Each structure stands twice: as C-alpha cells, then as structure tokens.
C-alpha cells in the first residue's frame, strides 16, 4: 500500500494567455513527440529478451509512466483553468496579471507580474497568485504597505511603488473568454 500524503493545497485556476499556450505546447510535445519516441524505444528494447536487466526497457517504461502522469495532469488542468485575457477596469489596484514594482526598506526595487501557479518563475519576475506575497498585494494601490513573514528573514516590509498592466496579446486565445468579476 502506498504512503499516505495529505492533499495538496488547491491552486488558483487562473492563468495568463501565455501560460495557457505554454501548457498546451508542453502537452502536444509530450503526446505527439516524446511519447511515440519512448514507446518505440520500449518496443525495440522488449525484442531483446530478458526485460529484468534491460536498461532501455526499464528506463523507457518508467519514462512512459512519467509522461502519462504529466499528460493526465496537463489535460485535466487545461480543462479547469480560467484564462484571464482582459485587463481590469480599475488599473489603480493590484489584480491578477499586474506588473507590480515593490520597494523594500533599503530603497531596492523589484518588479513582479502576478501570474497563475502553473507559470510562476521568480527568475523571470513572475510571482504565483497563490504565494503569500501576491496574496498580500491583491487589491493594494501605489504607496500601500505590505508585510510578509519569511522563514529566512522574518517579516519583510514592502511598499507598492508602481502598478502596470500590459495588454494580453495572444491570437491563440479566444476573445470570448473573460476575466472573472472577482479579479477586476
């Protein structure tokens, strides 16, 4: 019997058009390119007899399970996400998709875009809407203060220095999809 794990916290269903496109591209790559290649490798390795010591066969079967797991996740996730492709009416507040410049107590500035949990990448300045900092930022205005407690540094205080919205410009996303009222 498998080891019991607590359920993962539910992540926000929101995603930018760019994030949705990346998930769709990953799904296509896994299903149309990688899976057929690995399936062929496993088929060829299976012809070589003893499968218990056949590295290509063992690794290939493991990789197929990983691909299938990710394909199931991506398929289900794409069915359940809400693509936010409209800018909010009130652009003086922080909502999903905003580019927010924060100033810390030393006067250092950092800019983050608030994105969905499937697309965050701090190295690119993309902050998950589910993160403690993003949760504190939602609804704030320029000059508002936010405080976040971190395990490494204790409480960090920031001020909202700027809020910017950039148009979503993705022809692959249907114009019929709209922003949920709760996001702006």
GROMACS .gro file of N, CA and C in nm:
model
  552
    1UNK      N    1   0.085  -0.118   0.000
    1UNK     CA    2   0.000   0.000   0.000
    1UNK      C    3   0.088   0.123   0.000
    2UNK      N    4   0.052   0.225  -0.077
    2UNK     CA    5   0.131   0.348  -0.089
    2UNK      C    6   0.129   0.430   0.037
    3UNK      N    7   0.226   0.517   0.047
    3UNK     CA    8   0.237   0.606   0.161
    3UNK      C    9   0.130   0.714   0.151
    4UNK      N   10   0.062   0.739   0.262
    4UNK     CA   11  -0.044   0.840   0.263
    4UNK      C   12   0.019   0.978   0.259
    5UNK      N   13  -0.035   1.064   0.176
    5UNK     CA   14   0.008   1.203   0.169
    5UNK      C   15  -0.113   1.291   0.185
    6UNK      N   16  -0.098   1.402   0.258
    6UNK     CA   17  -0.212   1.493   0.269
    6UNK      C   18  -0.242   1.553   0.132
    7UNK      N   19  -0.366   1.592   0.111
    7UNK     CA   20  -0.398   1.651  -0.020
    7UNK      C   21  -0.319   1.780  -0.041
    8UNK      N   22  -0.280   1.802  -0.164
    8UNK     CA   23  -0.207   1.925  -0.197
    8UNK      C   24  -0.304   2.043  -0.187
    9UNK      N   25  -0.253   2.159  -0.144
    9UNK     CA   26  -0.343   2.274  -0.138
    9UNK      C   27  -0.395   2.305  -0.278
   10UNK      N   28  -0.518   2.344  -0.284
   10UNK     CA   29  -0.579   2.374  -0.413
   10UNK      C   30  -0.520   2.501  -0.470
   11UNK      N   31  -0.480   2.496  -0.594
   11UNK     CA   32  -0.420   2.613  -0.655
   11UNK      C   33  -0.526   2.693  -0.732
   12UNK      N   34  -0.497   2.819  -0.750
   12UNK     CA   35  -0.588   2.907  -0.823
   12UNK      C   36  -0.605   2.858  -0.966
   13UNK      N   37  -0.724   2.873  -1.021
   13UNK     CA   38  -0.748   2.826  -1.157
   13UNK      C   39  -0.708   2.926  -1.264
   14UNK      N   40  -0.651   3.040  -1.226
   14UNK     CA   41  -0.625   3.145  -1.323
   14UNK      C   42  -0.490   3.127  -1.391
   15UNK      N   43  -0.488   3.170  -1.519
   15UNK     CA   44  -0.365   3.160  -1.598
   15UNK      C   45  -0.368   3.270  -1.704
   16UNK      N   46  -0.252   3.317  -1.742
   16UNK     CA   47  -0.244   3.416  -1.849
   16UNK      C   48  -0.253   3.343  -1.984
   17UNK      N   49  -0.284   3.415  -2.092
   17UNK     CA   50  -0.285   3.350  -2.224
   17UNK      C   51  -0.151   3.287  -2.258
   18UNK      N   52  -0.042   3.352  -2.221
   18UNK     CA   53   0.092   3.297  -2.249
   18UNK      C   54   0.113   3.167  -2.171
   19UNK      N   55   0.072   3.165  -2.045
   19UNK     CA   56   0.085   3.044  -1.964
   19UNK      C   57   0.003   2.930  -2.019
   20UNK      N   58  -0.119   2.958  -2.063
   20UNK     CA   59  -0.205   2.854  -2.122
   20UNK      C   60  -0.142   2.799  -2.249
   21UNK      N   61  -0.086   2.889  -2.331
   21UNK     CA   62  -0.021   2.844  -2.455
   21UNK      C   63   0.096   2.751  -2.423
   22UNK      N   64   0.175   2.786  -2.320
   22UNK     CA   65   0.289   2.701  -2.283
   22UNK      C   66   0.244   2.562  -2.237
   23UNK      N   67   0.137   2.557  -2.158
   23UNK     CA   68   0.086   2.427  -2.113
   23UNK      C   69   0.038   2.344  -2.232
   24UNK      N   70  -0.033   2.408  -2.326
   24UNK     CA   71  -0.080   2.337  -2.444
   24UNK      C   72   0.037   2.286  -2.529
   25UNK      N   73   0.141   2.369  -2.542
   25UNK     CA   74   0.259   2.328  -2.619
   25UNK      C   75   0.329   2.210  -2.552
   26UNK      N   76   0.339   2.214  -2.418
   26UNK     CA   77   0.401   2.103  -2.346
   26UNK      C   78   0.321   1.975  -2.365
   27UNK      N   79   0.188   1.985  -2.355
   27UNK     CA   80   0.102   1.868  -2.374
   27UNK      C   81   0.121   1.810  -2.514
   28UNK      N   82   0.122   1.894  -2.614
   28UNK     CA   83   0.141   1.848  -2.753
   28UNK      C   84   0.277   1.782  -2.769
   29UNK      N   85   0.382   1.844  -2.715
   29UNK     CA   86   0.518   1.789  -2.725
   29UNK      C   87   0.525   1.650  -2.660
   30UNK      N   88   0.467   1.637  -2.542
   30UNK     CA   89   0.470   1.507  -2.472
   30UNK      C   90   0.391   1.401  -2.548
   31UNK      N   91   0.270   1.436  -2.594
   31UNK     CA   92   0.181   1.338  -2.655
   31UNK      C   93   0.219   1.303  -2.798
   32UNK      N   94   0.259   1.404  -2.876
   32UNK     CA   95   0.284   1.381  -3.019
   32UNK      C   96   0.429   1.348  -3.052
   33UNK      N   97   0.523   1.389  -2.965
   33UNK     CA   98   0.665   1.370  -2.997
   33UNK      C   99   0.731   1.272  -2.901
   34UNK      N  100   0.737   1.309  -2.772
   34UNK     CA  101   0.812   1.227  -2.677
   34UNK      C  102   0.752   1.089  -2.655
   35UNK      N  103   0.620   1.082  -2.633
   35UNK     CA  104   0.559   0.953  -2.604
   35UNK      C  105   0.580   0.853  -2.719
   36UNK      N  106   0.555   0.891  -2.845
   36UNK     CA  107   0.580   0.796  -2.954
   36UNK      C  108   0.727   0.751  -2.961
   37UNK      N  109   0.821   0.843  -2.935
   37UNK     CA  110   0.963   0.806  -2.938
   37UNK      C  111   0.996   0.705  -2.829
   38UNK      N  112   0.949   0.731  -2.707
   38UNK     CA  113   0.977   0.641  -2.596
   38UNK      C  114   0.907   0.507  -2.617
   39UNK      N  115   0.785   0.510  -2.669
   39UNK     CA  116   0.712   0.386  -2.698
   39UNK      C  117   0.791   0.301  -2.797
   40UNK      N  118   0.847   0.363  -2.899
   40UNK     CA  119   0.928   0.290  -2.998
   40UNK      C  120   1.052   0.230  -2.933
   41UNK      N  121   1.118   0.308  -2.846
   41UNK     CA  122   1.237   0.259  -2.776
   41UNK      C  123   1.204   0.138  -2.690
   42UNK      N  124   1.091   0.145  -2.616
   42UNK     CA  125   1.049   0.033  -2.531
   42UNK      C  126   1.016  -0.088  -2.618
   43UNK      N  127   0.949  -0.067  -2.729
   43UNK     CA  128   0.915  -0.177  -2.820
   43UNK      C  129   1.042  -0.247  -2.870
   44UNK      N  130   1.139  -0.166  -2.912
   44UNK     CA  131   1.266  -0.225  -2.961
   44UNK      C  132   1.340  -0.297  -2.850
   45UNK      N  133   1.342  -0.237  -2.730
   45UNK     CA  134   1.412  -0.298  -2.617
   45UNK      C  135   1.346  -0.429  -2.574
   46UNK      N  136   1.213  -0.435  -2.588
   46UNK     CA  137   1.140  -0.556  -2.549
   46UNK      C  138   1.177  -0.675  -2.637
   47UNK      N  139   1.221  -0.648  -2.759
   47UNK     CA  140   1.261  -0.755  -2.852
   47UNK      C  141   1.391  -0.822  -2.809
   48UNK      N  142   1.466  -0.755  -2.720
   48UNK     CA  143   1.598  -0.805  -2.681
   48UNK      C  144   1.595  -0.911  -2.572
   49UNK      N  145   1.481  -0.963  -2.541
   49UNK     CA  146   1.476  -1.074  -2.445
   49UNK      C  147   1.455  -1.029  -2.302
   50UNK      N  148   1.541  -1.076  -2.212
   50UNK     CA  149   1.527  -1.057  -2.067
   50UNK      C  150   1.504  -0.911  -2.031
   51UNK      N  151   1.384  -0.881  -1.986
   51UNK     CA  152   1.349  -0.743  -1.954
   51UNK      C  153   1.397  -0.701  -1.815
   52UNK      N  154   1.429  -0.796  -1.728
   52UNK     CA  155   1.468  -0.762  -1.591
   52UNK      C  156   1.603  -0.692  -1.584
   53UNK      N  157   1.688  -0.715  -1.685
   53UNK     CA  158   1.820  -0.650  -1.686
   53UNK      C  159   1.837  -0.560  -1.808
   54UNK      N  160   1.728  -0.524  -1.871
   54UNK     CA  161   1.731  -0.443  -1.992
   54UNK      C  162   1.709  -0.297  -1.954
   55UNK      N  163   1.817  -0.220  -1.945
   55UNK     CA  164   1.810  -0.081  -1.902
   55UNK      C  165   1.721   0.006  -1.988
   56UNK      N  166   1.730  -0.012  -2.121
   56UNK     CA  167   1.646   0.069  -2.211
   56UNK      C  168   1.498   0.041  -2.186
   57UNK      N  169   1.466  -0.086  -2.164
   57UNK     CA  170   1.327  -0.123  -2.139
   57UNK      C  171   1.278  -0.066  -2.005
   58UNK      N  172   1.357  -0.087  -1.900
   58UNK     CA  173   1.319  -0.042  -1.766
   58UNK      C  174   1.306   0.110  -1.762
   59UNK      N  175   1.407   0.180  -1.815
   59UNK     CA  176   1.401   0.326  -1.816
   59UNK      C  177   1.285   0.376  -1.903
   60UNK      N  178   1.266   0.313  -2.018
   60UNK     CA  179   1.159   0.354  -2.108
   60UNK      C  180   1.021   0.340  -2.045
   61UNK      N  181   0.997   0.228  -1.975
   61UNK     CA  182   0.868   0.208  -1.908
   61UNK      C  183   0.849   0.313  -1.799
   62UNK      N  184   0.956   0.344  -1.726
   62UNK     CA  185   0.947   0.446  -1.622
   62UNK      C  186   0.915   0.582  -1.685
   63UNK      N  187   0.983   0.614  -1.794
   63UNK     CA  188   0.960   0.742  -1.862
   63UNK      C  189   0.818   0.750  -1.917
   64UNK      N  190   0.766   0.639  -1.969
   64UNK     CA  191   0.628   0.637  -2.018
   64UNK      C  192   0.529   0.668  -1.905
   65UNK      N  193   0.554   0.611  -1.786
   65UNK     CA  194   0.466   0.641  -1.672
   65UNK      C  195   0.472   0.789  -1.637
   66UNK      N  196   0.593   0.847  -1.639
   66UNK     CA  197   0.609   0.990  -1.609
   66UNK      C  198   0.536   1.076  -1.713
   67UNK      N  199   0.552   1.042  -1.840
   67UNK     CA  200   0.486   1.116  -1.948
   67UNK      C  201   0.335   1.107  -1.932
   68UNK      N  202   0.285   0.985  -1.910
   68UNK     CA  203   0.140   0.966  -1.897
   68UNK      C  204   0.084   1.042  -1.777
   69UNK      N  205   0.158   1.044  -1.667
   69UNK     CA  206   0.114   1.118  -1.548
   69UNK      C  207   0.105   1.267  -1.580
   70UNK      N  208   0.208   1.320  -1.647
   70UNK     CA  209   0.209   1.463  -1.680
   70UNK      C  210   0.101   1.496  -1.783
   71UNK      N  211   0.079   1.408  -1.880
   71UNK     CA  212  -0.026   1.430  -1.979
   71UNK      C  213  -0.163   1.435  -1.911
   72UNK      N  214  -0.188   1.342  -1.818
   72UNK     CA  215  -0.315   1.344  -1.744
   72UNK      C  216  -0.331   1.475  -1.667
   73UNK      N  217  -0.223   1.517  -1.598
   73UNK     CA  218  -0.229   1.641  -1.521
   73UNK      C  219  -0.258   1.760  -1.612
   74UNK      N  220  -0.181   1.774  -1.722
   74UNK     CA  221  -0.198   1.888  -1.812
   74UNK      C  222  -0.337   1.889  -1.874
   75UNK      N  223  -0.386   1.773  -1.916
   75UNK     CA  224  -0.520   1.766  -1.977
   75UNK      C  225  -0.626   1.812  -1.879
   76UNK      N  226  -0.619   1.762  -1.756
   76UNK     CA  227  -0.717   1.799  -1.655
   76UNK      C  228  -0.703   1.947  -1.618
   77UNK      N  229  -0.579   1.993  -1.604
   77UNK     CA  230  -0.555   2.133  -1.565
   77UNK      C  231  -0.609   2.228  -1.672
   78UNK      N  232  -0.582   2.197  -1.799
   78UNK     CA  233  -0.628   2.284  -1.908
   78UNK      C  234  -0.781   2.288  -1.916
   79UNK      N  235  -0.847   2.180  -1.875
   79UNK     CA  236  -0.995   2.180  -1.872
   79UNK      C  237  -1.048   2.272  -1.764
   80UNK      N  238  -0.970   2.292  -1.657
   80UNK     CA  239  -1.019   2.362  -1.539
   80UNK      C  240  -0.964   2.502  -1.519
   81UNK      N  241  -0.874   2.549  -1.604
   81UNK     CA  242  -0.819   2.683  -1.585
   81UNK      C  243  -0.910   2.788  -1.646
   82UNK      N  244  -0.900   2.907  -1.591
   82UNK     CA  245  -0.968   3.023  -1.646
   82UNK      C  246  -0.861   3.114  -1.703
   83UNK      N  247  -0.865   3.135  -1.834
   83UNK     CA  248  -0.766   3.219  -1.899
   83UNK      C  249  -0.809   3.365  -1.883
   84UNK      N  250  -0.726   3.441  -1.815
   84UNK     CA  251  -0.754   3.582  -1.790
   84UNK      C  252  -0.690   3.661  -1.903
   85UNK      N  253  -0.773   3.708  -1.995
   85UNK     CA  254  -0.720   3.777  -2.113
   85UNK      C  255  -0.769   3.920  -2.125
   86UNK      N  256  -0.834   3.971  -2.022
   86UNK     CA  257  -0.880   4.110  -2.021
   86UNK      C  258  -0.813   4.184  -1.907
   87UNK      N  259  -0.788   4.309  -1.928
   87UNK     CA  260  -0.732   4.393  -1.824
   87UNK      C  261  -0.845   4.441  -1.733
   88UNK      N  262  -0.817   4.460  -1.604
   88UNK     CA  263  -0.923   4.506  -1.514
   88UNK      C  264  -0.962   4.650  -1.544
   89UNK      N  265  -1.086   4.685  -1.512
   89UNK     CA  266  -1.132   4.822  -1.532
   89UNK      C  267  -1.056   4.919  -1.441
   90UNK      N  268  -1.037   4.881  -1.315
   90UNK     CA  269  -0.967   4.966  -1.219
   90UNK      C  270  -0.820   4.926  -1.216
   91UNK      N  271  -0.739   4.996  -1.294
   91UNK     CA  272  -0.597   4.961  -1.302
   91UNK      C  273  -0.512   5.031  -1.197
   92UNK      N  274  -0.579   5.095  -1.100
   92UNK     CA  275  -0.505   5.158  -0.991
   92UNK      C  276  -0.482   5.059  -0.877
   93UNK      N  277  -0.542   4.940  -0.887
   93UNK     CA  278  -0.526   4.836  -0.785
   93UNK      C  279  -0.454   4.716  -0.845
   94UNK      N  280  -0.395   4.636  -0.756
   94UNK     CA  281  -0.325   4.514  -0.799
   94UNK      C  282  -0.427   4.401  -0.813
   95UNK      N  283  -0.433   4.346  -0.933
   95UNK     CA  284  -0.513   4.228  -0.962
   95UNK      C  285  -0.424   4.129  -1.037
   96UNK      N  286  -0.481   4.012  -1.068
   96UNK     CA  287  -0.410   3.911  -1.146
   96UNK      C  288  -0.359   3.973  -1.275
   97UNK      N  289  -0.235   3.942  -1.312
   97UNK     CA  290  -0.176   3.991  -1.436
   97UNK      C  291  -0.099   4.121  -1.420
   98UNK      N  292  -0.114   4.189  -1.308
   98UNK     CA  293  -0.046   4.318  -1.288
   98UNK      C  294   0.104   4.300  -1.278
   99UNK      N  295   0.176   4.400  -1.326
   99UNK     CA  296   0.320   4.413  -1.303
   99UNK      C  297   0.333   4.510  -1.188
  100UNK      N  298   0.387   4.463  -1.076
  100UNK     CA  299   0.393   4.543  -0.953
  100UNK      C  300   0.539   4.567  -0.917
  101UNK      N  301   0.575   4.695  -0.900
  101UNK     CA  302   0.709   4.729  -0.855
  101UNK      C  303   0.702   4.754  -0.706
  102UNK      N  304   0.784   4.681  -0.632
  102UNK     CA  305   0.789   4.692  -0.487
  102UNK      C  306   0.920   4.756  -0.445
  103UNK      N  307   0.914   4.836  -0.341
  103UNK     CA  308   1.034   4.895  -0.283
  103UNK      C  309   1.048   4.841  -0.141
  104UNK      N  310   1.170   4.796  -0.107
  104UNK     CA  311   1.191   4.745   0.028
  104UNK      C  312   1.244   4.855   0.119
  105UNK      N  313   1.273   4.820   0.243
  105UNK     CA  314   1.316   4.919   0.343
  105UNK      C  315   1.449   4.985   0.308
  106UNK      N  316   1.529   4.920   0.221
  106UNK     CA  317   1.659   4.976   0.180
  106UNK      C  318   1.648   5.059   0.052
  107UNK      N  319   1.527   5.074   0.001
  107UNK     CA  320   1.507   5.150  -0.122
  107UNK      C  321   1.529   5.069  -0.249
  108UNK      N  322   1.555   4.939  -0.234
  108UNK     CA  323   1.573   4.850  -0.351
  108UNK      C  324   1.437   4.821  -0.413
  109UNK      N  325   1.433   4.821  -0.546
  109UNK     CA  326   1.308   4.792  -0.616
  109UNK      C  327   1.314   4.659  -0.689
  110UNK      N  328   1.200   4.590  -0.691
  110UNK     CA  329   1.183   4.466  -0.766
  110UNK      C  330   1.047   4.471  -0.832
  111UNK      N  331   1.041   4.418  -0.953
  111UNK     CA  332   0.913   4.416  -1.025
  111UNK      C  333   0.871   4.271  -1.050
  112UNK      N  334   0.745   4.243  -1.021
  112UNK     CA  335   0.688   4.110  -1.041
  112UNK      C  336   0.558   4.121  -1.119
  113UNK      N  337   0.532   4.019  -1.201
  113UNK     CA  338   0.399   4.005  -1.260
  113UNK      C  339   0.328   3.896  -1.182
  114UNK      N  340   0.204   3.921  -1.146
  114UNK     CA  341   0.126   3.821  -1.074
  114UNK      C  342   0.060   3.729  -1.176
  115UNK      N  343   0.100   3.602  -1.172
  115UNK     CA  344   0.056   3.503  -1.271
  115UNK      C  345  -0.002   3.380  -1.200
  116UNK      N  346  -0.048   3.286  -1.278
  116UNK     CA  347  -0.105   3.163  -1.224
  116UNK      C  348   0.002   3.071  -1.167
  117UNK      N  349  -0.039   2.976  -1.081
  117UNK     CA  350   0.056   2.886  -1.018
  117UNK      C  351   0.128   2.794  -1.116
  118UNK      N  352   0.073   2.775  -1.235
  118UNK     CA  353   0.137   2.688  -1.334
  118UNK      C  354   0.246   2.759  -1.413
  119UNK      N  355   0.259   2.889  -1.396
  119UNK     CA  356   0.350   2.964  -1.482
  119UNK      C  357   0.451   3.050  -1.406
  120UNK      N  358   0.449   3.045  -1.273
  120UNK     CA  359   0.538   3.133  -1.200
  120UNK      C  360   0.684   3.094  -1.222
  121UNK      N  361   0.770   3.195  -1.225
  121UNK     CA  362   0.914   3.176  -1.240
  121UNK      C  363   0.980   3.302  -1.184
  122UNK      N  364   1.027   3.293  -1.061
  122UNK     CA  365   1.084   3.411  -0.996
  122UNK      C  366   1.204   3.467  -1.071
  123UNK      N  367   1.278   3.382  -1.142
  123UNK     CA  368   1.393   3.432  -1.218
  123UNK      C  369   1.349   3.524  -1.332
  124UNK      N  370   1.221   3.512  -1.374
  124UNK     CA  371   1.166   3.599  -1.479
  124UNK      C  372   1.073   3.705  -1.420
  125UNK      N  373   1.070   3.714  -1.286
  125UNK     CA  374   0.985   3.813  -1.221
  125UNK      C  375   0.838   3.775  -1.221
  126UNK      N  376   0.807   3.646  -1.234
  126UNK     CA  377   0.668   3.601  -1.236
  126UNK      C  378   0.636   3.536  -1.101
  127UNK      N  379   0.543   3.596  -1.029
  127UNK     CA  380   0.507   3.557  -0.894
  127UNK      C  381   0.370   3.489  -0.894
  128UNK      N  382   0.361   3.370  -0.834
  128UNK     CA  383   0.233   3.298  -0.830
  128UNK      C  384   0.130   3.374  -0.748
  129UNK      N  385   0.009   3.380  -0.802
  129UNK     CA  386  -0.102   3.445  -0.732
  129UNK      C  387  -0.130   3.376  -0.599
  130UNK      N  388  -0.086   3.251  -0.584
  130UNK     CA  389  -0.107   3.176  -0.460
  130UNK      C  390   0.002   3.200  -0.356
  131UNK      N  391   0.107   3.271  -0.392
  131UNK     CA  392   0.217   3.295  -0.298
  131UNK      C  393   0.173   3.393  -0.189
  132UNK      N  394   0.236   3.385  -0.072
  132UNK     CA  395   0.199   3.478   0.036
  132UNK      C  396   0.215   3.625  -0.004
  133UNK      N  397   0.321   3.658  -0.078
  133UNK     CA  398   0.341   3.797  -0.118
  133UNK      C  399   0.231   3.843  -0.213
  134UNK      N  400   0.199   3.762  -0.313
  134UNK     CA  401   0.093   3.801  -0.408
  134UNK      C  402  -0.041   3.815  -0.338
  135UNK      N  403  -0.071   3.725  -0.244
  135UNK     CA  404  -0.197   3.736  -0.171
  135UNK      C  405  -0.205   3.868  -0.095
  136UNK      N  406  -0.091   3.911  -0.040
  136UNK     CA  407  -0.087   4.039   0.032
  136UNK      C  408  -0.104   4.157  -0.064
  137UNK      N  409  -0.056   4.141  -0.188
  137UNK     CA  410  -0.060   4.251  -0.285
  137UNK      C  411  -0.197   4.275  -0.347
  138UNK      N  412  -0.276   4.169  -0.362
  138UNK     CA  413  -0.404   4.182  -0.431
  138UNK      C  414  -0.491   4.290  -0.366
  139UNK      N  415  -0.537   4.382  -0.449
  139UNK     CA  416  -0.623   4.490  -0.403
  139UNK      C  417  -0.549   4.614  -0.354
  140UNK      N  418  -0.417   4.606  -0.344
  140UNK     CA  419  -0.338   4.720  -0.296
  140UNK      C  420  -0.324   4.825  -0.406
  141UNK      N  421  -0.288   4.947  -0.362
  141UNK     CA  422  -0.266   5.060  -0.452
  141UNK      C  423  -0.123   5.111  -0.435
  142UNK      N  424  -0.080   5.201  -0.521
  142UNK     CA  425   0.052   5.263  -0.509
  142UNK      C  426   0.061   5.329  -0.371
  143UNK      N  427   0.176   5.313  -0.308
  143UNK     CA  428   0.211   5.364  -0.175
  143UNK      C  429   0.155   5.280  -0.061
  144UNK      N  430   0.077   5.176  -0.089
  144UNK     CA  431   0.032   5.087   0.018
  144UNK      C  432   0.149   5.003   0.067
  145UNK      N  433   0.143   4.965   0.192
  145UNK     CA  434   0.247   4.883   0.254
  145UNK      C  435   0.199   4.738   0.261
  146UNK      N  436   0.293   4.645   0.238
  146UNK     CA  437   0.264   4.503   0.256
  146UNK      C  438   0.375   4.442   0.339
  147UNK      N  439   0.338   4.351   0.426
  147UNK     CA  440   0.436   4.281   0.510
  147UNK      C  441   0.418   4.132   0.490
  148UNK      N  442   0.531   4.064   0.474
  148UNK     CA  443   0.529   3.920   0.452
  148UNK      C  444   0.630   3.856   0.546
  149UNK      N  445   0.589   3.749   0.613
  149UNK     CA  446   0.681   3.677   0.702
  149UNK      C  447   0.747   3.564   0.624
  150UNK      N  448   0.880   3.559   0.632
  150UNK     CA  449   0.955   3.453   0.565
  150UNK      C  450   1.036   3.375   0.669
  151UNK      N  451   1.059   3.247   0.645
  151UNK     CA  452   1.137   3.167   0.741
  151UNK      C  453   1.281   3.218   0.754
  152UNK      N  454   1.339   3.264   0.643
  152UNK     CA  455   1.480   3.304   0.644
  152UNK      C  456   1.503   3.443   0.703
  153UNK      N  457   1.414   3.537   0.672
  153UNK     CA  458   1.439   3.678   0.705
  153UNK      C  459   1.338   3.739   0.801
  154UNK      N  460   1.246   3.660   0.852
  154UNK     CA  461   1.142   3.715   0.939
  154UNK      C  462   1.045   3.799   0.857
  155UNK      N  463   0.997   3.909   0.916
  155UNK     CA  464   0.900   3.992   0.847
  155UNK      C  465   0.970   4.090   0.753
  156UNK      N  466   0.927   4.089   0.627
  156UNK     CA  467   0.978   4.183   0.527
  156UNK      C  468   0.867   4.281   0.493
  157UNK      N  469   0.903   4.407   0.483
  157UNK     CA  470   0.805   4.511   0.453
  157UNK      C  471   0.839   4.572   0.317
  158UNK      N  472   0.736   4.589   0.235
  158UNK     CA  473   0.750   4.648   0.103
  158UNK      C  474   0.644   4.757   0.086
  159UNK      N  475   0.672   4.848  -0.006
  159UNK     CA  476   0.574   4.949  -0.046
  159UNK      C  477   0.551   4.933  -0.195
  160UNK      N  478   0.426   4.947  -0.236
  160UNK     CA  479   0.391   4.937  -0.377
  160UNK      C  480   0.435   5.068  -0.442
  161UNK      N  481   0.537   5.059  -0.528
  161UNK     CA  482   0.593   5.177  -0.595
  161UNK      C  483   0.522   5.205  -0.727
  162UNK      N  484   0.477   5.100  -0.796
  162UNK     CA  485   0.410   5.119  -0.925
  162UNK      C  486   0.326   4.997  -0.957
  163UNK      N  487   0.219   5.019  -1.032
  163UNK     CA  488   0.132   4.912  -1.081
  163UNK      C  489   0.114   4.937  -1.229
  164UNK      N  490   0.140   4.834  -1.310
  164UNK     CA  491   0.126   4.849  -1.454
  164UNK      C  492   0.054   4.726  -1.510
  165UNK      N  493  -0.029   4.750  -1.607
  165UNK     CA  494  -0.094   4.641  -1.679
  165UNK      C  495  -0.051   4.650  -1.825
  166UNK      N  496  -0.011   4.537  -1.879
  166UNK     CA  497   0.029   4.530  -2.020
  166UNK      C  498  -0.076   4.447  -2.093
  167UNK      N  499  -0.111   4.487  -2.214
  167UNK     CA  500  -0.217   4.414  -2.286
  167UNK      C  501  -0.179   4.267  -2.309
  168UNK      N  502  -0.281   4.183  -2.298
  168UNK     CA  503  -0.263   4.042  -2.334
  168UNK      C  504  -0.275   4.035  -2.484
  169UNK      N  505  -0.173   3.987  -2.548
  169UNK     CA  506  -0.168   3.990  -2.693
  169UNK      C  507  -0.138   3.850  -2.744
  170UNK      N  508  -0.238   3.765  -2.748
  170UNK     CA  509  -0.216   3.627  -2.790
  170UNK      C  510  -0.329   3.583  -2.882
  171UNK      N  511  -0.300   3.570  -3.013
  171UNK     CA  512  -0.405   3.534  -3.108
  171UNK      C  513  -0.460   3.392  -3.089
  172UNK      N  514  -0.389   3.307  -3.013
  172UNK     CA  515  -0.436   3.170  -2.995
  172UNK      C  516  -0.550   3.160  -2.896
  173UNK      N  517  -0.572   3.265  -2.821
  173UNK     CA  518  -0.673   3.261  -2.717
  173UNK      C  519  -0.801   3.325  -2.768
  174UNK      N  520  -0.911   3.256  -2.745
  174UNK     CA  521  -1.041   3.305  -2.791
  174UNK      C  522  -1.080   3.434  -2.723
  175UNK      N  523  -1.134   3.526  -2.798
  175UNK     CA  524  -1.178   3.655  -2.743
  175UNK      C  525  -1.302   3.638  -2.657
  176UNK      N  526  -1.365   3.523  -2.662
  176UNK     CA  527  -1.487   3.503  -2.583
  176UNK      C  528  -1.458   3.475  -2.436
  177UNK      N  529  -1.334   3.442  -2.403
  177UNK     CA  530  -1.301   3.414  -2.265
  177UNK      C  531  -1.286   3.546  -2.190
  178UNK      N  532  -1.338   3.552  -2.071
  178UNK     CA  533  -1.338   3.677  -1.998
  178UNK      C  534  -1.278   3.663  -1.861
  179UNK      N  535  -1.249   3.778  -1.801
  179UNK     CA  536  -1.195   3.780  -1.667
  179UNK      C  537  -1.308   3.762  -1.566
  180UNK      N  538  -1.286   3.676  -1.466
  180UNK     CA  539  -1.388   3.661  -1.363
  180UNK      C  540  -1.406   3.793  -1.288
  181UNK      N  541  -1.528   3.828  -1.246
  181UNK     CA  542  -1.553   3.954  -1.179
  181UNK      C  543  -1.467   3.973  -1.054
  182UNK      N  544  -1.436   3.866  -0.983
  182UNK     CA  545  -1.360   3.876  -0.859
  182UNK      C  546  -1.215   3.919  -0.883
  183UNK      N  547  -1.169   3.916  -1.008
  183UNK     CA  548  -1.030   3.953  -1.037
  183UNK      C  549  -1.018   4.092  -1.092
  184UNK      N  550  -1.120   4.163  -1.105
  184UNK     CA  551  -1.103   4.300  -1.152
  184UNK      C  552  -1.226   4.352  -1.210
   0.00000   0.00000   0.00000
